[in-house]
Tab-separated table of C-alpha atoms in Angstrom:
chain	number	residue	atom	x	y	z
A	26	UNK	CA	-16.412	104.373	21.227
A	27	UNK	CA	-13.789	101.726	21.066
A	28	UNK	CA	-15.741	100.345	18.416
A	29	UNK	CA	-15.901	102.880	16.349
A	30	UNK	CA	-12.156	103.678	16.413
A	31	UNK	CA	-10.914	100.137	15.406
A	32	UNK	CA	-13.510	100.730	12.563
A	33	UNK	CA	-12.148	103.687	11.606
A	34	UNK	CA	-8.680	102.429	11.548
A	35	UNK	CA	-9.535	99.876	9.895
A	36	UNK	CA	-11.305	101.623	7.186
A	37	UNK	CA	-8.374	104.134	7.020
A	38	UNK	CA	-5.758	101.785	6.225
A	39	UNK	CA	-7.516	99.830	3.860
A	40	UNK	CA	-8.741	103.014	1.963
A	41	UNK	CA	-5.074	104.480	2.773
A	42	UNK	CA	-3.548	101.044	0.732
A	43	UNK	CA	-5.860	101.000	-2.169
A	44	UNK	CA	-5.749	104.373	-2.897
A	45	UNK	CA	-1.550	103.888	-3.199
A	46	UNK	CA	-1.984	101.099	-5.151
A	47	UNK	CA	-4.891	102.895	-7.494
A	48	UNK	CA	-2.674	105.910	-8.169
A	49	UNK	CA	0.478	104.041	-8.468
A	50	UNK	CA	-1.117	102.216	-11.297
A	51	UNK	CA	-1.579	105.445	-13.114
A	52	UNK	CA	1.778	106.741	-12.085
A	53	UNK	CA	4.157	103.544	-12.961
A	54	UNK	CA	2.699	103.595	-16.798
A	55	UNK	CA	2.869	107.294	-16.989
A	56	UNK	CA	6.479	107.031	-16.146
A	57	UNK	CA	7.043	103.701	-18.326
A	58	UNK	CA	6.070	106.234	-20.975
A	59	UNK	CA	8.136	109.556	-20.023
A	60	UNK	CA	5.079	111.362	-18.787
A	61	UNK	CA	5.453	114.045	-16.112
A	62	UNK	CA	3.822	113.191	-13.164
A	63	UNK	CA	3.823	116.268	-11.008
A	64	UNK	CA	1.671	115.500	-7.726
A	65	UNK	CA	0.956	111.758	-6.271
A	66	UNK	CA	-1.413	112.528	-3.373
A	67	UNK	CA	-2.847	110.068	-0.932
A	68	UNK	CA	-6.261	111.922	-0.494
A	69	UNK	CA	-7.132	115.192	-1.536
A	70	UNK	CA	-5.498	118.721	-0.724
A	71	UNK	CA	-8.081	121.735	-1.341
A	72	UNK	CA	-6.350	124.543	0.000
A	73	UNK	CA	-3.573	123.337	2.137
A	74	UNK	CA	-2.021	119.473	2.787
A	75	UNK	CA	-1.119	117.458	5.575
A	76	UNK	CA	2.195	116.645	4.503
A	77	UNK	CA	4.232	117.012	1.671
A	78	UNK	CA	7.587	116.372	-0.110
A	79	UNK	CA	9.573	116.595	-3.063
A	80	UNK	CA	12.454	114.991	-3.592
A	81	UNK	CA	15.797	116.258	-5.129
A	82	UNK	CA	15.616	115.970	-9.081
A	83	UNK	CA	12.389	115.107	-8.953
A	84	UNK	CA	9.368	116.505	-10.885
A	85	UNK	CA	6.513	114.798	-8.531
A	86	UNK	CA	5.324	116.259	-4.967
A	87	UNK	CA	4.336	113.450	-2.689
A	88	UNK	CA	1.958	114.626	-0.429
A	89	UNK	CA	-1.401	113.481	1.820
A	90	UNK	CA	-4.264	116.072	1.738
A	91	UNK	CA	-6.489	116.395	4.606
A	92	UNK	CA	-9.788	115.086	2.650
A	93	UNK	CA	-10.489	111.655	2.722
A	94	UNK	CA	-12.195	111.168	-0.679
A	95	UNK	CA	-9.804	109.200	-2.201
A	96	UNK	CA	-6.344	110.504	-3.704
A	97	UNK	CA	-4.849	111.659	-7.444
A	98	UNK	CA	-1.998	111.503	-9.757
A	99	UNK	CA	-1.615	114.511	-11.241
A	100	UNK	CA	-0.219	114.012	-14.859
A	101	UNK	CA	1.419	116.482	-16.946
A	102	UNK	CA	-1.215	117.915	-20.195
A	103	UNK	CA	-4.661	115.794	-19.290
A	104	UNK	CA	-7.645	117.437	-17.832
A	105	UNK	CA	-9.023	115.884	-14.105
A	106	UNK	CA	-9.995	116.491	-11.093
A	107	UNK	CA	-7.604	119.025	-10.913
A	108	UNK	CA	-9.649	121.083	-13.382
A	109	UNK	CA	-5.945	123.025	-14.529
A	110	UNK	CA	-7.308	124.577	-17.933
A	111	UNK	CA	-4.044	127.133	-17.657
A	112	UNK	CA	-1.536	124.844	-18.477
A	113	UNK	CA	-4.344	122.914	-20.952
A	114	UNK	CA	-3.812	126.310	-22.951
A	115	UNK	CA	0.114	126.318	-23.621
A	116	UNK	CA	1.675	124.762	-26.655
A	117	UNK	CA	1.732	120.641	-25.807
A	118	UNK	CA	5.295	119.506	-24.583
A	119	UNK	CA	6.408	115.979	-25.372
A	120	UNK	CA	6.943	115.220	-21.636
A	121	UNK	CA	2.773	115.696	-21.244
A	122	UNK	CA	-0.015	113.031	-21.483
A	123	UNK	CA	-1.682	114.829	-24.284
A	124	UNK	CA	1.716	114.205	-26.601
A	125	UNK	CA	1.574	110.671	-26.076
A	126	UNK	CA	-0.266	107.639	-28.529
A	127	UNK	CA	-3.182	106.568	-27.537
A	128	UNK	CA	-2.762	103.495	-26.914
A	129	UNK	CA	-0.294	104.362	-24.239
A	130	UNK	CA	-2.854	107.261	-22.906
A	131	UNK	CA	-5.034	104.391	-22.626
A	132	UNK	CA	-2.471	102.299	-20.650
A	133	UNK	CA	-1.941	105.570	-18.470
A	134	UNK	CA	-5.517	105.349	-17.532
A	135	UNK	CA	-6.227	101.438	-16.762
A	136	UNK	CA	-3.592	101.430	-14.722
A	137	UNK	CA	-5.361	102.053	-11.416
A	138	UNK	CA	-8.003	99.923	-12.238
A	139	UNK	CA	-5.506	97.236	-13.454
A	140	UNK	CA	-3.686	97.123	-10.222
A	141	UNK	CA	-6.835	97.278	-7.883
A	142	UNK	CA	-7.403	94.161	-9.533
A	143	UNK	CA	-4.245	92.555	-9.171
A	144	UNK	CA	-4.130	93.603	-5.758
A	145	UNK	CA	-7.452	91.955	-5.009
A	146	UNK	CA	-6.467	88.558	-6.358
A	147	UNK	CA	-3.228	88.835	-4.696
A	148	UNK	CA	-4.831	89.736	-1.141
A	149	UNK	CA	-7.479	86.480	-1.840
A	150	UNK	CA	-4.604	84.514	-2.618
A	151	UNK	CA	-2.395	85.638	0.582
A	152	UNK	CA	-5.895	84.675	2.413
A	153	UNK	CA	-6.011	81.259	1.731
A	154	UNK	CA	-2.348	80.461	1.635
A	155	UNK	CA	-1.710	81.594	4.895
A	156	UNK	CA	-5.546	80.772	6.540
A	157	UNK	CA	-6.873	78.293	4.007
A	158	UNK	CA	-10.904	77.866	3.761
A	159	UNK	CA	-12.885	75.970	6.105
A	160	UNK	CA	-16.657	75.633	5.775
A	161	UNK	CA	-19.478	73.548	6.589
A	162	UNK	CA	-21.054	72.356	3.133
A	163	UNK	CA	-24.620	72.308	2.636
A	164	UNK	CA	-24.950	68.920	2.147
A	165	UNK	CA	-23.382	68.176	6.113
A	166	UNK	CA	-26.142	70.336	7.501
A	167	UNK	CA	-28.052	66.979	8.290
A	168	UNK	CA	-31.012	68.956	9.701
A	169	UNK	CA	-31.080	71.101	6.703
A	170	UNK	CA	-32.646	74.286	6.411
A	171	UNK	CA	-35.392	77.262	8.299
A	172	UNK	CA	-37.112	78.643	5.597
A	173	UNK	CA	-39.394	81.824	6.150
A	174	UNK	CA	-43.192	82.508	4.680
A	175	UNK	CA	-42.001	83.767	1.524
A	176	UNK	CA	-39.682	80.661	1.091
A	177	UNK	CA	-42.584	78.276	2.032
A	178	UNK	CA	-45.519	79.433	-0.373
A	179	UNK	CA	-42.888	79.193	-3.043
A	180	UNK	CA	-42.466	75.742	-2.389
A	181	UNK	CA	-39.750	75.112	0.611
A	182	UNK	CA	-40.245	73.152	3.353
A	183	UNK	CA	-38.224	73.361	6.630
A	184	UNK	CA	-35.516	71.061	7.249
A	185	UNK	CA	-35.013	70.806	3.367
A	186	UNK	CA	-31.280	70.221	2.644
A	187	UNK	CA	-29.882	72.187	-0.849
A	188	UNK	CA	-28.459	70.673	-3.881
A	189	UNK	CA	-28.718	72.728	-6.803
A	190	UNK	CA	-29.944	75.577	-8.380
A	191	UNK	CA	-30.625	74.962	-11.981
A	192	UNK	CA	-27.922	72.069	-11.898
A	193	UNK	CA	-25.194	74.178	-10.261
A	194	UNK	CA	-24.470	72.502	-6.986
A	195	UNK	CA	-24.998	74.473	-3.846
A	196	UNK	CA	-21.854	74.177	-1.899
A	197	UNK	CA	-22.216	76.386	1.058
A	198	UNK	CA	-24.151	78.865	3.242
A	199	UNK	CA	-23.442	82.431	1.760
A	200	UNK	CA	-24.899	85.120	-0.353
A	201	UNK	CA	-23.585	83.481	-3.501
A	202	UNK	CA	-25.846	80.370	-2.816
A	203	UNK	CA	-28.799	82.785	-2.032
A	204	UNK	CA	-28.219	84.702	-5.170
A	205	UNK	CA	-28.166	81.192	-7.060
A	206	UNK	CA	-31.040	80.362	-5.501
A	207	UNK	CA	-33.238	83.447	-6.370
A	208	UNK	CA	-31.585	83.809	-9.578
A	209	UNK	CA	-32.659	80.082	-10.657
A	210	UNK	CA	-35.602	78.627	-12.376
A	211	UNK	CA	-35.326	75.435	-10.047
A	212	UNK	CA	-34.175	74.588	-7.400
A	213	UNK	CA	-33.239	70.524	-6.424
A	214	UNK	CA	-33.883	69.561	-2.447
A	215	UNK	CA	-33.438	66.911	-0.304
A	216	UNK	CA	-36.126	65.884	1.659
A	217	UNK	CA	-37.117	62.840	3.689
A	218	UNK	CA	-34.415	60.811	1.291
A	219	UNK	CA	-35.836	61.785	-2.107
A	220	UNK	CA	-34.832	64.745	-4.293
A	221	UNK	CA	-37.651	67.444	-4.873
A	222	UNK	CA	-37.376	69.889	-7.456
A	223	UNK	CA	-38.676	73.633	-6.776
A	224	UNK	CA	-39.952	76.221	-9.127
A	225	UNK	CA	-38.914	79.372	-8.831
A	226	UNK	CA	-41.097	82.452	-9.035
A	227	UNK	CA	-39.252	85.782	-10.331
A	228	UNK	CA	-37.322	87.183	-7.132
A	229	UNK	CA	-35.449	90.639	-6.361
A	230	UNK	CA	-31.883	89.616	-4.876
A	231	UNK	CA	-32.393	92.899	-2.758
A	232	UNK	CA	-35.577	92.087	-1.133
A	233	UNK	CA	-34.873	88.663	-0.337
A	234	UNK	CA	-31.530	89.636	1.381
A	235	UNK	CA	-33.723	92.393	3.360
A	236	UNK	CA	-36.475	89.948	4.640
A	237	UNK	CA	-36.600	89.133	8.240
A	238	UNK	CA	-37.129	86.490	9.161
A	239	UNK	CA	-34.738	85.602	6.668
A	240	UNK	CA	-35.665	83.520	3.598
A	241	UNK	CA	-33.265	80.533	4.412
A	242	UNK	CA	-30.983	80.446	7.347
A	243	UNK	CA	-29.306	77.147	9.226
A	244	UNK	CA	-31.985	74.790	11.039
A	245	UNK	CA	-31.108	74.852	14.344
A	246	UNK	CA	-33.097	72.183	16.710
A	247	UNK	CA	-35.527	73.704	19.646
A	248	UNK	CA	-33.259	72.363	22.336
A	249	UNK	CA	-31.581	74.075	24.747
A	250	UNK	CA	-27.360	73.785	24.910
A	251	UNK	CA	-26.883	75.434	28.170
A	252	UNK	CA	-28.329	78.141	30.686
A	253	UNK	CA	-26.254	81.403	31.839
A	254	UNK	CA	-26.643	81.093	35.274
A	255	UNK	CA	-28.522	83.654	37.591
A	256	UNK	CA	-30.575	84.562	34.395
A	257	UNK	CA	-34.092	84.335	33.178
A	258	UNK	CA	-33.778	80.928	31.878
A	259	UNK	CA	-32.228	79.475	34.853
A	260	UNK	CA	-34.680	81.139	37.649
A	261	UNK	CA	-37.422	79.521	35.210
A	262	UNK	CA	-36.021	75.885	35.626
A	263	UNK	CA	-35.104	75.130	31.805
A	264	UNK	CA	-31.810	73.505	31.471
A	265	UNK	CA	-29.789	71.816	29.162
A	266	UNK	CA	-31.537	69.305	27.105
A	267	UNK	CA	-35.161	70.652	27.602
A	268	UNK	CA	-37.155	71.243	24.071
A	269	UNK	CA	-39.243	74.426	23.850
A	270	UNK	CA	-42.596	73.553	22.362
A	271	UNK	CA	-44.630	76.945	22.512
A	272	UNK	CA	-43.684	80.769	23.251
A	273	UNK	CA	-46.674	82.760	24.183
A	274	UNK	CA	-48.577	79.982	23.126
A	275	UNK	CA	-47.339	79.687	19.548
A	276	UNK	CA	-45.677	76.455	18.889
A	277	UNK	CA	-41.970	76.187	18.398
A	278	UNK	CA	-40.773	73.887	15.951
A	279	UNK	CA	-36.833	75.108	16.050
A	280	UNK	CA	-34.849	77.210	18.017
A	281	UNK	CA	-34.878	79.862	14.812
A	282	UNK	CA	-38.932	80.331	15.306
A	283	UNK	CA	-38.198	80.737	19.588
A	284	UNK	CA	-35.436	83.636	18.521
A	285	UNK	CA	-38.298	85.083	16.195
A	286	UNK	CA	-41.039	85.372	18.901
A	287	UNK	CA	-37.645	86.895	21.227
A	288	UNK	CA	-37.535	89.426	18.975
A	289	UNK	CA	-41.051	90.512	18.386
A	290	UNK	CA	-41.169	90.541	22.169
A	291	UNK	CA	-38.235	92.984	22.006
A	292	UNK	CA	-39.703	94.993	19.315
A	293	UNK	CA	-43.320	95.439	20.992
A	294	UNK	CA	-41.155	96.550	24.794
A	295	UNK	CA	-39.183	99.024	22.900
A	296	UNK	CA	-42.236	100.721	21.138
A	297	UNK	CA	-43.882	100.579	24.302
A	298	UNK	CA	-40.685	101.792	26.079
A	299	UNK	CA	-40.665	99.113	28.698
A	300	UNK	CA	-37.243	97.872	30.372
A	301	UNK	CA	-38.109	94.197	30.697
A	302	UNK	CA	-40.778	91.975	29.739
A	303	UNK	CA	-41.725	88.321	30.874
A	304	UNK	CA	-43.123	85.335	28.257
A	305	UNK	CA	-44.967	81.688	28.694
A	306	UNK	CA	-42.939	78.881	27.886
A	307	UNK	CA	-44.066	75.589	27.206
A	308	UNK	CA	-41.076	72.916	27.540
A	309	UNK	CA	-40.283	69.107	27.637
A	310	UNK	CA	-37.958	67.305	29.650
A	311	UNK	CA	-37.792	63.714	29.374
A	312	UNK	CA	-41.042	63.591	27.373
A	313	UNK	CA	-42.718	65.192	30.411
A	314	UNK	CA	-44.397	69.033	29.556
A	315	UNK	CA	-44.361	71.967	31.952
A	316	UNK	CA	-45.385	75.676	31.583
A	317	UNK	CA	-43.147	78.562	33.181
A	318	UNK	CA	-42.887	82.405	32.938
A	319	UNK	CA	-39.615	83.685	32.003
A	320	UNK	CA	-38.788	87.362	32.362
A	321	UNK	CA	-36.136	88.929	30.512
A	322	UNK	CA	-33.197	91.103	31.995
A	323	UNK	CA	-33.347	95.089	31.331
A	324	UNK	CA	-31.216	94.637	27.763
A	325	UNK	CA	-33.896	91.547	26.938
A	326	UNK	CA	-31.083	89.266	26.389
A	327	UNK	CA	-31.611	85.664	25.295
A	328	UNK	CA	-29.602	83.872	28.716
A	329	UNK	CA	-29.754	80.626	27.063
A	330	UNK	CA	-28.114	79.280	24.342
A	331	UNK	CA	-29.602	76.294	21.474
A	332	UNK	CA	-29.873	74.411	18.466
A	333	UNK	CA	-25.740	74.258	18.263
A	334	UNK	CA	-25.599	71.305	15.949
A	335	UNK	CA	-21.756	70.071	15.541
A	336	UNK	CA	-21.583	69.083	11.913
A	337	UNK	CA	-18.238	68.109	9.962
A	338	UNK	CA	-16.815	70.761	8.897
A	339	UNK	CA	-14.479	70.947	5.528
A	340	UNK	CA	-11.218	72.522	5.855
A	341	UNK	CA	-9.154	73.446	2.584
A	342	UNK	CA	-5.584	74.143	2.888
A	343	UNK	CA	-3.049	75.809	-0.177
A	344	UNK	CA	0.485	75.853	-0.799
A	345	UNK	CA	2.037	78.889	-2.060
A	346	UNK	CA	1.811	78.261	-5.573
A	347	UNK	CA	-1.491	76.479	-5.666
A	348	UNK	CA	-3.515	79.611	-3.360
A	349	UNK	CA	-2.932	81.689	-6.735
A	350	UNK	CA	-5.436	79.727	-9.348
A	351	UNK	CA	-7.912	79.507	-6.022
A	352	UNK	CA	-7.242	83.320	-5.632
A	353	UNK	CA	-7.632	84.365	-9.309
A	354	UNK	CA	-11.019	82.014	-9.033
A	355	UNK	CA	-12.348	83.583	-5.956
A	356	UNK	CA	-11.478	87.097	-6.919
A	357	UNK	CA	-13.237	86.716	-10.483
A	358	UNK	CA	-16.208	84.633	-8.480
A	359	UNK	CA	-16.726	87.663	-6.218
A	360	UNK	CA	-16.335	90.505	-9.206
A	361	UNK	CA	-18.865	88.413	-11.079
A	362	UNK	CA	-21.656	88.750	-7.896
A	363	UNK	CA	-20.711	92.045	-7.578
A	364	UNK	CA	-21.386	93.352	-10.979
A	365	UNK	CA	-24.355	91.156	-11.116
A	366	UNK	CA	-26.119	92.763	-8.087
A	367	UNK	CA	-25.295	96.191	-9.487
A	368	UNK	CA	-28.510	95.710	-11.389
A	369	UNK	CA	-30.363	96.295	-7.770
A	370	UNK	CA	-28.372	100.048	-7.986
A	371	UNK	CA	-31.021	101.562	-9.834
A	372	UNK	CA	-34.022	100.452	-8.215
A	373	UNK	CA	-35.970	102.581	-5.740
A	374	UNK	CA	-35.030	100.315	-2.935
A	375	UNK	CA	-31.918	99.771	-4.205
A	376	UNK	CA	-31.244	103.368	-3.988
A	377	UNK	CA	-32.042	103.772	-0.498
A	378	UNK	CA	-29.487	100.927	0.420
A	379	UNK	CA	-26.442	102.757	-1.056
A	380	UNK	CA	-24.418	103.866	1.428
A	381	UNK	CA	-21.296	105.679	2.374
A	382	UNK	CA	-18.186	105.875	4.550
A	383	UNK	CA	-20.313	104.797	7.811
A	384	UNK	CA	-21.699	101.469	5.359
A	385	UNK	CA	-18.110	100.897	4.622
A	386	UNK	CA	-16.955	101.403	7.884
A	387	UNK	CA	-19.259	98.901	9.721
A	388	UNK	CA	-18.465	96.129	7.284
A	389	UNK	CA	-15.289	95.963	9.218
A	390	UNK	CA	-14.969	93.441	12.495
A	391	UNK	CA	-15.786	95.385	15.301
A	392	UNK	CA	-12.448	93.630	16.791
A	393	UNK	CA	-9.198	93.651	14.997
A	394	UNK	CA	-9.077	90.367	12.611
A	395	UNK	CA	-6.136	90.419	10.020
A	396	UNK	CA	-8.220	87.855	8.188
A	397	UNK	CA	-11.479	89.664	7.907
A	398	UNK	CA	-9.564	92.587	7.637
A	399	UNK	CA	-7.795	91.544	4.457
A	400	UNK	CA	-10.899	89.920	2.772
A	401	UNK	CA	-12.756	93.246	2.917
A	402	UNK	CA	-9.804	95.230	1.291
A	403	UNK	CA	-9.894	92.895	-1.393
A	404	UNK	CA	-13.529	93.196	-1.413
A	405	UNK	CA	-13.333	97.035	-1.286
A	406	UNK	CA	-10.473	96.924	-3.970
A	407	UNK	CA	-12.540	94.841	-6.626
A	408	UNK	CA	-15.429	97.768	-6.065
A	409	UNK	CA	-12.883	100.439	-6.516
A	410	UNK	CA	-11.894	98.959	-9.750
A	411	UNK	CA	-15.234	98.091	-11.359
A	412	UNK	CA	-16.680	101.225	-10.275
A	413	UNK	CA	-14.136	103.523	-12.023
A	414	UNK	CA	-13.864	101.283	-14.937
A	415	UNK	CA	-17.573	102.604	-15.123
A	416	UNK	CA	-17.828	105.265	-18.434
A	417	UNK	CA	-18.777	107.949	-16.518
A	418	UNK	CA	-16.836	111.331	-17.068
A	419	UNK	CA	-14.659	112.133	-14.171
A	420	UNK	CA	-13.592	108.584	-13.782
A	421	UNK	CA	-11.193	106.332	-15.489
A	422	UNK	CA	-14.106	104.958	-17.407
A	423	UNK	CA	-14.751	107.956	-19.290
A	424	UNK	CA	-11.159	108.813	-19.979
A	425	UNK	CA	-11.032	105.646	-21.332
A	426	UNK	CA	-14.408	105.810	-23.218
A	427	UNK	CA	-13.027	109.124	-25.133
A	428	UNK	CA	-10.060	107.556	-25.825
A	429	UNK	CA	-11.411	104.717	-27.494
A	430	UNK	CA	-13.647	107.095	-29.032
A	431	UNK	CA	-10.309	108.519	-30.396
A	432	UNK	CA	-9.172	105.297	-31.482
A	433	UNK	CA	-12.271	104.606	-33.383
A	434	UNK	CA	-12.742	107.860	-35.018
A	435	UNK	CA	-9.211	108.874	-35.492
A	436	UNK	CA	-9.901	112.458	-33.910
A	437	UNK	CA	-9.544	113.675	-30.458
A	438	UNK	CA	-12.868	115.525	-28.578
A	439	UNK	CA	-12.073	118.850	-27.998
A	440	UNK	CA	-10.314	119.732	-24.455
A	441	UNK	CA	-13.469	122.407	-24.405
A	442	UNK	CA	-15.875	119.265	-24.419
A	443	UNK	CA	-13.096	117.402	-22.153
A	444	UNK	CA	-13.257	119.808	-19.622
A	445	UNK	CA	-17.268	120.025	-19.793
A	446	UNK	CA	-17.255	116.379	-19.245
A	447	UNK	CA	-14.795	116.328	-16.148
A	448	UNK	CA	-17.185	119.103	-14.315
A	449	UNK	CA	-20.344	117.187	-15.217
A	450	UNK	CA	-18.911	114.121	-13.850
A	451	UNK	CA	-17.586	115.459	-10.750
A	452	UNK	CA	-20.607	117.032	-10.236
A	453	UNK	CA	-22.720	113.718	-10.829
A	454	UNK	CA	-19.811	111.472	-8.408
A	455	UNK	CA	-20.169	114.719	-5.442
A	456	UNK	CA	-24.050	114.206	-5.111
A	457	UNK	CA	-23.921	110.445	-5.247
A	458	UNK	CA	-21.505	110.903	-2.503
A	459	UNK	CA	-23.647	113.281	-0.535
A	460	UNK	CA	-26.454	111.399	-1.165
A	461	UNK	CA	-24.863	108.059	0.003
A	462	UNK	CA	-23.658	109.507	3.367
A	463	UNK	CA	-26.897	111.185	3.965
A	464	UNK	CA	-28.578	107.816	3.509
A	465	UNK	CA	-25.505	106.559	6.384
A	466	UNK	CA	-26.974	109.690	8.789
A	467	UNK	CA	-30.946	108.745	8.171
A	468	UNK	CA	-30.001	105.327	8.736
A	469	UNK	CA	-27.828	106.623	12.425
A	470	UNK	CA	-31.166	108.310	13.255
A	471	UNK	CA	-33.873	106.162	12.572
């Protein structure tokens, strides 16, 4: 339960702060340019508010609605989610959004997206001014990599170290190198000393990052680093230093393939609804071999810990002016993956994976981490704004798609078609809601 409240906060004030910023981008041009703004709500308010407040002399309500779907800027003479056609039907006043250019109509609406931006390079920028970066690059991981079935008929062998993926130098372990790497016709290696050069078959991104045993993950050596006492491990005799060489009598070549066999074990006890299960182990200590059972405890924890591997690690650090051009890089860098795996969207799989406020939620540390914190609002803020740059009615994208439209063709669309538009598109963005939270709840239950 504690868990889920930090999560919760979490996702509250970082949807809370980029919903501000969102609206406020709308608000501070429609106020640049003398348009009325008359409600600036942080979430939405069918039927009643939260909390609300207008102050003297002023023509905006400032409120916070009791639906956590996002929030709105109502602006004087433009048709949204507000759907008010009443005031659409009086004579246009040169204090409403409809009166104004188009070009500044077209500021009006950018201006969430623009700042969601802004805000995201800022955050990134904040990030690694205040905690710098620090990685371990590819090229330290001296034992190299674990590379699953998939990853081996295509050509990889295990303990291969990464270089490149059609000449773009893999730097470090993340899902920008494994998008490289299935994105790539070839892909350079190190192994034993000489480079090896990899052709690569035509991959989904989606897949790959779904496989389990994953496709490449850190080699980590089939030694043991220490025992927790009073558990299975320890009543077995292994200790610290001992190699395991089989599991059930299949050999072990790396710690990675022992925590595979752990986990089919796990699987098979759960199906069979048994509370603890016991496995062969075949060890060496000292170059001499031995065979013990282990049992597991009732939660079929792993009580001992290996293949730690202490390799150099690269630490960046920024001064305040120079974390801005590594922000702006980063932020771009990150937009640029996510657009790119948008692609997986509107597959059948890809469908499946979207997900809603629990997805969101549980991207979150489980404990409070102002750095992880602030790297998934500025995450969450780049998705904000390249989703509602998207030309879909309803959203900033399609205002700004009939604008342009205006622009081009020197003629407005009728507010008849306008309003059309606005219902079909809040009708389209409501089911792909529903249908991402009810993906959250099947994924809760099964």
């Amino acid at each position: 339960m504690e868990t889920f409240l930090i999560r919760a906060l979490q996702l509250i004030l970082s949807l809370s702060l980029l919903v501000i910023i969102h609206e406020g981008g709308h608000f501070f041009f429609a106020r640049l340019f003398k348009i009325r703004v008359e409600k600036f709500y942080i979430f939405f308010d069918p039927w009643f508010s939260l909390f609300k407040f207008k102050p003297k002399n002023s023509d905006t309500e400032y409120g916070v609605g009791w639906l956590p779907l996002g929030g709105y800027c109502k602006i004087s003479g433009m048709i949204d989610e507000s759907m008010d056609t009443e005031q659409m039907k009086q004579p246009a006043q040169p204090w409403e959004f409809r009166s104004k250019p188009a070009w500044q109509r077209l500021l009006v609406m950018v201006g969430g997206v623009l700042m969601n931006f802004l805000l995201a390079l800022f955050i990134y920028s904040m990030i690694l001014y205040t905690w710098g970066d620090s990685y371990i690059a590819l090229k330290d991981m001296t034992y190299g990599m674990k590379f699953n079935e998939t990853a081996q008929q295509i050509g990889f062998r295990d303990g291969d170290i990464l270089k490149s993926a059609d000449d773009k130098e893999l730097v470090r372990f993340d899902m920008d190198m494994l998008r490289d790497i299935v994105e790539a016709r070839e892909v350079t290696v190190l192994r034993n000393g000489e480079e090896k050069k990899i052709l690569m078959p035509e991959l989904s991104l989606l897949d790959v990052a779904k496989e389990d045993p994953m496709f490449v993950a850190t080699f980590r050596p089939n030694i043991v680093d220490s025992v927790l006492a009073g558990g299975g491990f320890a009543k077995a005799g292994i200790q610290k230093g001992d190699s395991l060489l089989a599991f059930n009598g299949t050999p072990l070549n790396s710690w990675n393939e022992f925590m595979d066999e752990m986990g089919k074990l796990r699987s098979k006890a759960e199906l069979e609804k048994k509370t603890s299960a016991s496995f062969s182990l075949v060890y060496s200590r000292q170059g001499v071999r031995d065979t013990v059972t282990v049992q597991t405890n009732e939660q079929f924890m792993v009580d001992a810990v290996g293949g730690l591997v202490s390799y150099k690690e690269t630490n960046l650090s920024y001064g305040f002016f120079e974390s801005f051009p590594a922000g702006v890089t980063l932020g771009i860098n990150t937009l640029k993956g996510y657009v790119n795996d948008m692609k997986y969207v509107f597959t059948k799989e890809g469908a499946k994976s979207v997900g809603g406020f629990g997805t969101i939620g549980s991207i979150f540390p489980k404990v409070w981490d102002w750095q992880r914190f602030w790297e998934m609002t500025a995450f969450l803020s780049i998705i904000l704004a390249f989703m509602n740059i998207l030309p879909i009615p309803a959203l900033d994208g399609g205002h700004v798609l009939f604008l342009l439209y205006e622009i081009i063709a020197r003629r407005k669309p009728s507010d008849k078609f306008l309003e059309y538009a606005q219902m079909v598109g809040m009708f389209l963005l409501f089911a792909l809601l529903i249908w991402a939270n009810f993906n959250d709840v099947l994924r809760f239950l099964f």
